[in-house]
Amino acid sequence: MKQNQKQVIISIGREFGSAGHEIADKISEIFNLPLYDYHLLREIAEEKNVHVGNLEPYDEVPKKGFGSRTVRGHSNSPHENIAYMQFNFLRKKAKEGKSFVVVGRCSEEALKEFHGLITIFVLGDMDKKVERICRLHDITPAKAKALIIEQDKKRKAYHNYFCEKKWGDSRNYDFSINSSKLGVEATTEMIVDYINRRIQDM
């Protein structure tokens, strides 16, 4: 996208195995926008002068309830602190007028004040998600299904802890789509068409 165009922030939530991240990659390439996913921890680590390895274990992981507390706005939970570091990073970029694509990280709510925000949620049928995870991770269908359930449980808990609205609820997103029905390429095309129509109306 050109510098003089209006700000566009594309937030993509996804079920594990739905190809949501792959679709986000394609959308960032099509619109020539930076993609913020787990890699944004590297930029945060550089800003904070810490090793990124100290942050990665807590990325999109739900806060542990026991043994953590918040005093005068400061939490002793690394899960919570790193989540807010990411939210603040994204808000800073948005306030600077930057356009970008962001995967997960409660971005549909963290950035809801910005007019250029477009929110997408990608879901999928369990059998197709299992096939994809088996192929990507070279594991059995039983292990793939267990991993999908585990990862989505974590994402849901993480999201619902920090957000008022519920993870995956179609009413909370501008556009929700099942990638299993048409496949990655056609699903991407449909999302791109939707985004282009939204940009025209901004």
PDB file of C-alpha atoms in Angstrom:
ATOM      1  CA  MET A   1       0.000   0.000   0.000  1.00  0.00           C
ATOM      2  CA  LYS A   2       1.184   3.501  -0.725  1.00  0.00           C
ATOM      3  CA  GLN A   3       2.160   5.931   2.000  1.00  0.00           C
ATOM      4  CA  ASN A   4      -0.608   8.380   1.121  1.00  0.00           C
ATOM      5  CA  GLN A   5      -3.386   5.819   1.446  1.00  0.00           C
ATOM      6  CA  LYS A   6      -5.650   5.641   4.478  1.00  0.00           C
ATOM      7  CA  GLN A   7      -4.575   3.587   7.422  1.00  0.00           C
ATOM      8  CA  VAL A   8      -5.603  -0.063   7.184  1.00  0.00           C
ATOM      9  CA  ILE A   9      -5.073  -2.522  10.020  1.00  0.00           C
ATOM     10  CA  ILE A  10      -6.020  -6.109   9.236  1.00  0.00           C
ATOM     11  CA  SER A  11      -6.545  -8.254  12.329  1.00  0.00           C
ATOM     12  CA  ILE A  12      -6.700 -11.996  11.736  1.00  0.00           C
ATOM     13  CA  GLY A  13      -7.833 -14.376  14.460  1.00  0.00           C
ATOM     14  CA  ARG A  14      -7.632 -18.078  13.739  1.00  0.00           C
ATOM     15  CA  GLU A  15      -8.279 -21.573  14.934  1.00  0.00           C
ATOM     16  CA  PHE A  16      -5.208 -23.794  15.134  1.00  0.00           C
ATOM     17  CA  GLY A  17      -4.844 -25.706  11.875  1.00  0.00           C
ATOM     18  CA  SER A  18      -7.208 -23.450   9.918  1.00  0.00           C
ATOM     19  CA  ALA A  19      -4.348 -21.975   7.825  1.00  0.00           C
ATOM     20  CA  GLY A  20      -5.130 -18.567   9.291  1.00  0.00           C
ATOM     21  CA  HIS A  21      -1.463 -17.706   9.646  1.00  0.00           C
ATOM     22  CA  GLU A  22      -0.688 -18.776   6.076  1.00  0.00           C
ATOM     23  CA  ILE A  23      -3.586 -16.648   4.870  1.00  0.00           C
ATOM     24  CA  ALA A  24      -2.287 -13.693   6.907  1.00  0.00           C
ATOM     25  CA  ASP A  25       1.121 -14.140   5.230  1.00  0.00           C
ATOM     26  CA  LYS A  26      -0.495 -14.023   1.803  1.00  0.00           C
ATOM     27  CA  ILE A  27      -2.572 -10.961   2.676  1.00  0.00           C
ATOM     28  CA  SER A  28       0.471  -9.088   3.968  1.00  0.00           C
ATOM     29  CA  GLU A  29       2.236  -9.825   0.667  1.00  0.00           C
ATOM     30  CA  ILE A  30      -0.750  -8.839  -1.479  1.00  0.00           C
ATOM     31  CA  PHE A  31      -1.209  -5.493   0.292  1.00  0.00           C
ATOM     32  CA  ASN A  32       2.530  -5.012   0.869  1.00  0.00           C
ATOM     33  CA  LEU A  33       2.043  -4.547   4.597  1.00  0.00           C
ATOM     34  CA  PRO A  34       4.233  -5.651   7.512  1.00  0.00           C
ATOM     35  CA  LEU A  35       3.021  -8.733   9.345  1.00  0.00           C
ATOM     36  CA  TYR A  36       3.029  -8.796  13.134  1.00  0.00           C
ATOM     37  CA  ASP A  37       2.844 -12.245  14.675  1.00  0.00           C
ATOM     38  CA  TYR A  38       5.153 -13.947  17.183  1.00  0.00           C
ATOM     39  CA  HIS A  39       8.079 -12.171  15.486  1.00  0.00           C
ATOM     40  CA  LEU A  40       7.010  -8.857  17.006  1.00  0.00           C
ATOM     41  CA  LEU A  41       8.523 -10.169  20.248  1.00  0.00           C
ATOM     42  CA  ARG A  42      11.918  -9.652  18.625  1.00  0.00           C
ATOM     43  CA  GLU A  43      11.245  -5.939  18.217  1.00  0.00           C
ATOM     44  CA  ILE A  44       9.934  -5.706  21.768  1.00  0.00           C
ATOM     45  CA  ALA A  45      12.997  -7.560  23.063  1.00  0.00           C
ATOM     46  CA  GLU A  46      15.269  -5.099  21.262  1.00  0.00           C
ATOM     47  CA  GLU A  47      13.381  -2.127  22.716  1.00  0.00           C
ATOM     48  CA  LYS A  48      13.516  -3.594  26.239  1.00  0.00           C
ATOM     49  CA  ASN A  49      17.096  -4.828  25.807  1.00  0.00           C
ATOM     50  CA  VAL A  50      16.223  -8.386  26.804  1.00  0.00           C
ATOM     51  CA  HIS A  51      16.765 -11.734  25.088  1.00  0.00           C
ATOM     52  CA  VAL A  52      13.780 -12.732  22.948  1.00  0.00           C
ATOM     53  CA  GLY A  53      14.048 -16.254  24.350  1.00  0.00           C
ATOM     54  CA  ASN A  54      12.903 -14.880  27.691  1.00  0.00           C
ATOM     55  CA  LEU A  55       9.641 -13.658  26.121  1.00  0.00           C
ATOM     56  CA  GLU A  56       8.686 -16.395  23.653  1.00  0.00           C
ATOM     57  CA  PRO A  57       7.437 -18.998  26.193  1.00  0.00           C
ATOM     58  CA  TYR A  58       4.695 -16.565  27.264  1.00  0.00           C
ATOM     59  CA  ASP A  59       3.461 -15.561  23.802  1.00  0.00           C
ATOM     60  CA  GLU A  60      -0.347 -15.931  23.549  1.00  0.00           C
ATOM     61  CA  VAL A  61      -0.328 -18.117  26.654  1.00  0.00           C
ATOM     62  CA  PRO A  62      -3.097 -17.666  29.252  1.00  0.00           C
ATOM     63  CA  LYS A  63      -2.149 -16.127  32.577  1.00  0.00           C
ATOM     64  CA  LYS A  64      -1.555 -18.519  35.427  1.00  0.00           C
ATOM     65  CA  GLY A  65      -4.055 -17.640  38.136  1.00  0.00           C
ATOM     66  CA  PHE A  66      -2.205 -19.000  41.119  1.00  0.00           C
ATOM     67  CA  GLY A  67       0.749 -17.150  42.563  1.00  0.00           C
ATOM     68  CA  SER A  68       0.267 -14.019  40.469  1.00  0.00           C
ATOM     69  CA  ARG A  69      -1.007 -10.654  41.613  1.00  0.00           C
ATOM     70  CA  THR A  70      -1.300  -7.068  40.470  1.00  0.00           C
ATOM     71  CA  VAL A  71      -0.227  -4.186  42.714  1.00  0.00           C
ATOM     72  CA  ARG A  72      -0.657  -0.555  41.633  1.00  0.00           C
ATOM     73  CA  GLY A  73      -1.067  -1.582  38.025  1.00  0.00           C
ATOM     74  CA  HIS A  74       2.027  -3.797  37.976  1.00  0.00           C
ATOM     75  CA  SER A  75       1.651  -7.562  37.638  1.00  0.00           C
ATOM     76  CA  ASN A  76       4.175 -10.187  38.659  1.00  0.00           C
ATOM     77  CA  SER A  77       2.807 -12.468  35.924  1.00  0.00           C
ATOM     78  CA  PRO A  78       5.114 -12.636  32.864  1.00  0.00           C
ATOM     79  CA  HIS A  79       2.146 -13.885  30.812  1.00  0.00           C
ATOM     80  CA  GLU A  80       0.221 -10.704  31.564  1.00  0.00           C
ATOM     81  CA  ASN A  81       3.163  -8.333  31.214  1.00  0.00           C
ATOM     82  CA  ILE A  82       4.217  -9.711  27.836  1.00  0.00           C
ATOM     83  CA  ALA A  83       0.632  -9.588  26.566  1.00  0.00           C
ATOM     84  CA  TYR A  84       0.400  -5.901  27.460  1.00  0.00           C
ATOM     85  CA  MET A  85       3.803  -5.254  25.887  1.00  0.00           C
ATOM     86  CA  GLN A  86       2.399  -6.601  22.629  1.00  0.00           C
ATOM     87  CA  PHE A  87      -0.867  -4.661  22.919  1.00  0.00           C
ATOM     88  CA  ASN A  88       1.062  -1.448  23.586  1.00  0.00           C
ATOM     89  CA  PHE A  89       3.450  -2.131  20.710  1.00  0.00           C
ATOM     90  CA  LEU A  90       0.533  -2.550  18.307  1.00  0.00           C
ATOM     91  CA  ARG A  91      -1.255   0.553  19.614  1.00  0.00           C
ATOM     92  CA  LYS A  92       1.939   2.581  19.221  1.00  0.00           C
ATOM     93  CA  LYS A  93       2.248   1.514  15.579  1.00  0.00           C
ATOM     94  CA  ALA A  94      -1.425   2.293  15.008  1.00  0.00           C
ATOM     95  CA  LYS A  95      -1.166   5.724  16.644  1.00  0.00           C
ATOM     96  CA  GLU A  96       1.759   6.479  14.333  1.00  0.00           C
ATOM     97  CA  GLY A  97      -0.639   5.931  11.433  1.00  0.00           C
ATOM     98  CA  LYS A  98       1.026   2.715  10.283  1.00  0.00           C
ATOM     99  CA  SER A  99      -0.867   0.110   8.297  1.00  0.00           C
ATOM    100  CA  PHE A 100      -0.180  -3.562   9.000  1.00  0.00           C
ATOM    101  CA  VAL A 101      -1.500  -7.102   9.316  1.00  0.00           C
ATOM    102  CA  VAL A 102      -1.570  -8.681  12.771  1.00  0.00           C
ATOM    103  CA  VAL A 103      -2.223 -12.304  13.701  1.00  0.00           C
ATOM    104  CA  GLY A 104      -4.144 -12.896  16.932  1.00  0.00           C
ATOM    105  CA  ARG A 105      -2.910 -11.118  20.076  1.00  0.00           C
ATOM    106  CA  CYS A 106      -6.397  -9.812  20.907  1.00  0.00           C
ATOM    107  CA  SER A 107      -5.852  -7.243  18.170  1.00  0.00           C
ATOM    108  CA  GLU A 108      -9.511  -7.005  17.171  1.00  0.00           C
ATOM    109  CA  GLU A 109     -10.190  -5.552  20.617  1.00  0.00           C
ATOM    110  CA  ALA A 110      -6.827  -3.963  21.454  1.00  0.00           C
ATOM    111  CA  LEU A 111      -7.073  -1.816  18.300  1.00  0.00           C
ATOM    112  CA  LYS A 112     -10.838  -1.272  18.166  1.00  0.00           C
ATOM    113  CA  GLU A 113     -10.487   2.519  18.529  1.00  0.00           C
ATOM    114  CA  PHE A 114      -8.850   2.817  15.094  1.00  0.00           C
ATOM    115  CA  HIS A 115     -11.139   3.559  12.153  1.00  0.00           C
ATOM    116  CA  GLY A 116      -9.026   1.581   9.698  1.00  0.00           C
ATOM    117  CA  LEU A 117      -9.332  -1.705  11.587  1.00  0.00           C
ATOM    118  CA  ILE A 118     -10.725  -4.682   9.663  1.00  0.00           C
ATOM    119  CA  THR A 119     -11.245  -7.854  11.703  1.00  0.00           C
ATOM    120  CA  ILE A 120     -11.200 -11.367  10.275  1.00  0.00           C
ATOM    121  CA  PHE A 121     -11.600 -14.783  11.885  1.00  0.00           C
ATOM    122  CA  VAL A 122     -10.533 -17.975  10.089  1.00  0.00           C
ATOM    123  CA  LEU A 123     -11.970 -21.282  11.254  1.00  0.00           C
ATOM    124  CA  GLY A 124     -12.001 -24.780   9.815  1.00  0.00           C
ATOM    125  CA  ASP A 125     -13.542 -28.236   9.937  1.00  0.00           C
ATOM    126  CA  MET A 126     -11.802 -30.559  12.392  1.00  0.00           C
ATOM    127  CA  ASP A 127     -11.048 -33.257   9.811  1.00  0.00           C
ATOM    128  CA  LYS A 128      -9.354 -30.755   7.491  1.00  0.00           C
ATOM    129  CA  LYS A 129      -7.447 -29.172  10.364  1.00  0.00           C
ATOM    130  CA  VAL A 130      -6.242 -32.610  11.462  1.00  0.00           C
ATOM    131  CA  GLU A 131      -5.042 -33.354   7.922  1.00  0.00           C
ATOM    132  CA  ARG A 132      -3.135 -30.083   7.817  1.00  0.00           C
ATOM    133  CA  ILE A 133      -1.482 -30.513  11.214  1.00  0.00           C
ATOM    134  CA  CYS A 134      -0.539 -34.123  10.401  1.00  0.00           C
ATOM    135  CA  ARG A 135       1.153 -32.895   7.240  1.00  0.00           C
ATOM    136  CA  LEU A 136       2.909 -29.909   8.824  1.00  0.00           C
ATOM    137  CA  HIS A 137       4.080 -31.631  12.003  1.00  0.00           C
ATOM    138  CA  ASP A 138       4.396 -35.226  10.743  1.00  0.00           C
ATOM    139  CA  ILE A 139       2.261 -36.642  13.548  1.00  0.00           C
ATOM    140  CA  THR A 140      -0.637 -39.080  13.797  1.00  0.00           C
ATOM    141  CA  PRO A 141      -4.255 -37.932  13.424  1.00  0.00           C
ATOM    142  CA  ALA A 142      -4.895 -38.640  17.112  1.00  0.00           C
ATOM    143  CA  LYS A 143      -1.961 -36.469  18.177  1.00  0.00           C
ATOM    144  CA  ALA A 144      -2.943 -33.781  15.675  1.00  0.00           C
ATOM    145  CA  LYS A 145      -6.484 -33.580  17.025  1.00  0.00           C
ATOM    146  CA  ALA A 146      -5.228 -33.439  20.613  1.00  0.00           C
ATOM    147  CA  LEU A 147      -2.807 -30.646  19.669  1.00  0.00           C
ATOM    148  CA  ILE A 148      -5.564 -28.660  17.944  1.00  0.00           C
ATOM    149  CA  ILE A 149      -7.839 -28.945  20.974  1.00  0.00           C
ATOM    150  CA  GLU A 150      -4.993 -27.983  23.322  1.00  0.00           C
ATOM    151  CA  GLN A 151      -3.847 -24.970  21.291  1.00  0.00           C
ATOM    152  CA  ASP A 152      -7.351 -23.616  20.755  1.00  0.00           C
ATOM    153  CA  LYS A 153      -8.092 -24.033  24.457  1.00  0.00           C
ATOM    154  CA  LYS A 154      -5.027 -21.889  25.225  1.00  0.00           C
ATOM    155  CA  ARG A 155      -5.953 -19.264  22.636  1.00  0.00           C
ATOM    156  CA  LYS A 156      -9.487 -19.055  23.937  1.00  0.00           C
ATOM    157  CA  ALA A 157      -8.364 -18.708  27.562  1.00  0.00           C
ATOM    158  CA  TYR A 158      -5.761 -16.086  26.624  1.00  0.00           C
ATOM    159  CA  HIS A 159      -8.190 -14.065  24.546  1.00  0.00           C
ATOM    160  CA  ASN A 160     -11.105 -14.247  26.940  1.00  0.00           C
ATOM    161  CA  TYR A 161      -8.936 -13.190  29.882  1.00  0.00           C
ATOM    162  CA  PHE A 162      -7.919  -9.928  28.208  1.00  0.00           C
ATOM    163  CA  CYS A 163     -11.046  -9.206  26.140  1.00  0.00           C
ATOM    164  CA  GLU A 164     -14.692  -8.574  26.938  1.00  0.00           C
ATOM    165  CA  LYS A 165     -15.852 -10.318  23.774  1.00  0.00           C
ATOM    166  CA  LYS A 166     -15.415 -14.041  23.244  1.00  0.00           C
ATOM    167  CA  TRP A 167     -12.793 -15.655  21.025  1.00  0.00           C
ATOM    168  CA  GLY A 168     -14.186 -17.074  17.793  1.00  0.00           C
ATOM    169  CA  ASP A 169     -17.684 -15.606  18.210  1.00  0.00           C
ATOM    170  CA  SER A 170     -18.586 -14.466  14.689  1.00  0.00           C
ATOM    171  CA  ARG A 171     -20.467 -11.455  16.069  1.00  0.00           C
ATOM    172  CA  ASN A 172     -17.154 -10.010  17.246  1.00  0.00           C
ATOM    173  CA  TYR A 173     -15.502  -9.945  13.823  1.00  0.00           C
ATOM    174  CA  ASP A 174     -16.260  -8.135  10.581  1.00  0.00           C
ATOM    175  CA  PHE A 175     -15.790 -11.261   8.502  1.00  0.00           C
ATOM    176  CA  SER A 176     -15.595 -14.934   9.548  1.00  0.00           C
ATOM    177  CA  ILE A 177     -14.841 -17.706   7.088  1.00  0.00           C
ATOM    178  CA  ASN A 178     -14.362 -21.485   7.104  1.00  0.00           C
ATOM    179  CA  SER A 179     -11.169 -22.103   5.123  1.00  0.00           C
ATOM    180  CA  SER A 180     -11.957 -25.829   4.805  1.00  0.00           C
ATOM    181  CA  LYS A 181     -14.750 -25.192   2.318  1.00  0.00           C
ATOM    182  CA  LEU A 182     -12.784 -23.495  -0.468  1.00  0.00           C
ATOM    183  CA  GLY A 183      -9.161 -24.045   0.494  1.00  0.00           C
ATOM    184  CA  VAL A 184      -6.418 -21.549   1.289  1.00  0.00           C
ATOM    185  CA  GLU A 185      -6.161 -19.811  -2.086  1.00  0.00           C
ATOM    186  CA  ALA A 186      -9.868 -19.193  -2.639  1.00  0.00           C
ATOM    187  CA  THR A 187     -10.378 -18.236   1.003  1.00  0.00           C
ATOM    188  CA  THR A 188      -7.573 -15.695   0.681  1.00  0.00           C
ATOM    189  CA  GLU A 189      -9.161 -14.302  -2.480  1.00  0.00           C
ATOM    190  CA  MET A 190     -12.499 -13.850  -0.718  1.00  0.00           C
ATOM    191  CA  ILE A 191     -10.875 -12.070   2.227  1.00  0.00           C
ATOM    192  CA  VAL A 192      -8.858  -9.830  -0.100  1.00  0.00           C
ATOM    193  CA  ASP A 193     -12.028  -8.916  -1.991  1.00  0.00           C
ATOM    194  CA  TYR A 194     -13.744  -8.049   1.296  1.00  0.00           C
ATOM    195  CA  ILE A 195     -10.789  -5.944   2.439  1.00  0.00           C
ATOM    196  CA  ASN A 196     -10.677  -4.048  -0.860  1.00  0.00           C
ATOM    197  CA  ARG A 197     -14.389  -3.276  -0.603  1.00  0.00           C
ATOM    198  CA  ARG A 198     -13.923  -2.039   2.962  1.00  0.00           C
ATOM    199  CA  ILE A 199     -10.999   0.156   1.942  1.00  0.00           C
ATOM    200  CA  GLN A 200     -13.134   1.758  -0.769  1.00  0.00           C
ATOM    201  CA  ASP A 201     -15.698   2.762   1.849  1.00  0.00           C
ATOM    202  CA  MET A 202     -13.187   4.251   4.296  1.00  0.00           C
TER     203      MET A 202
END
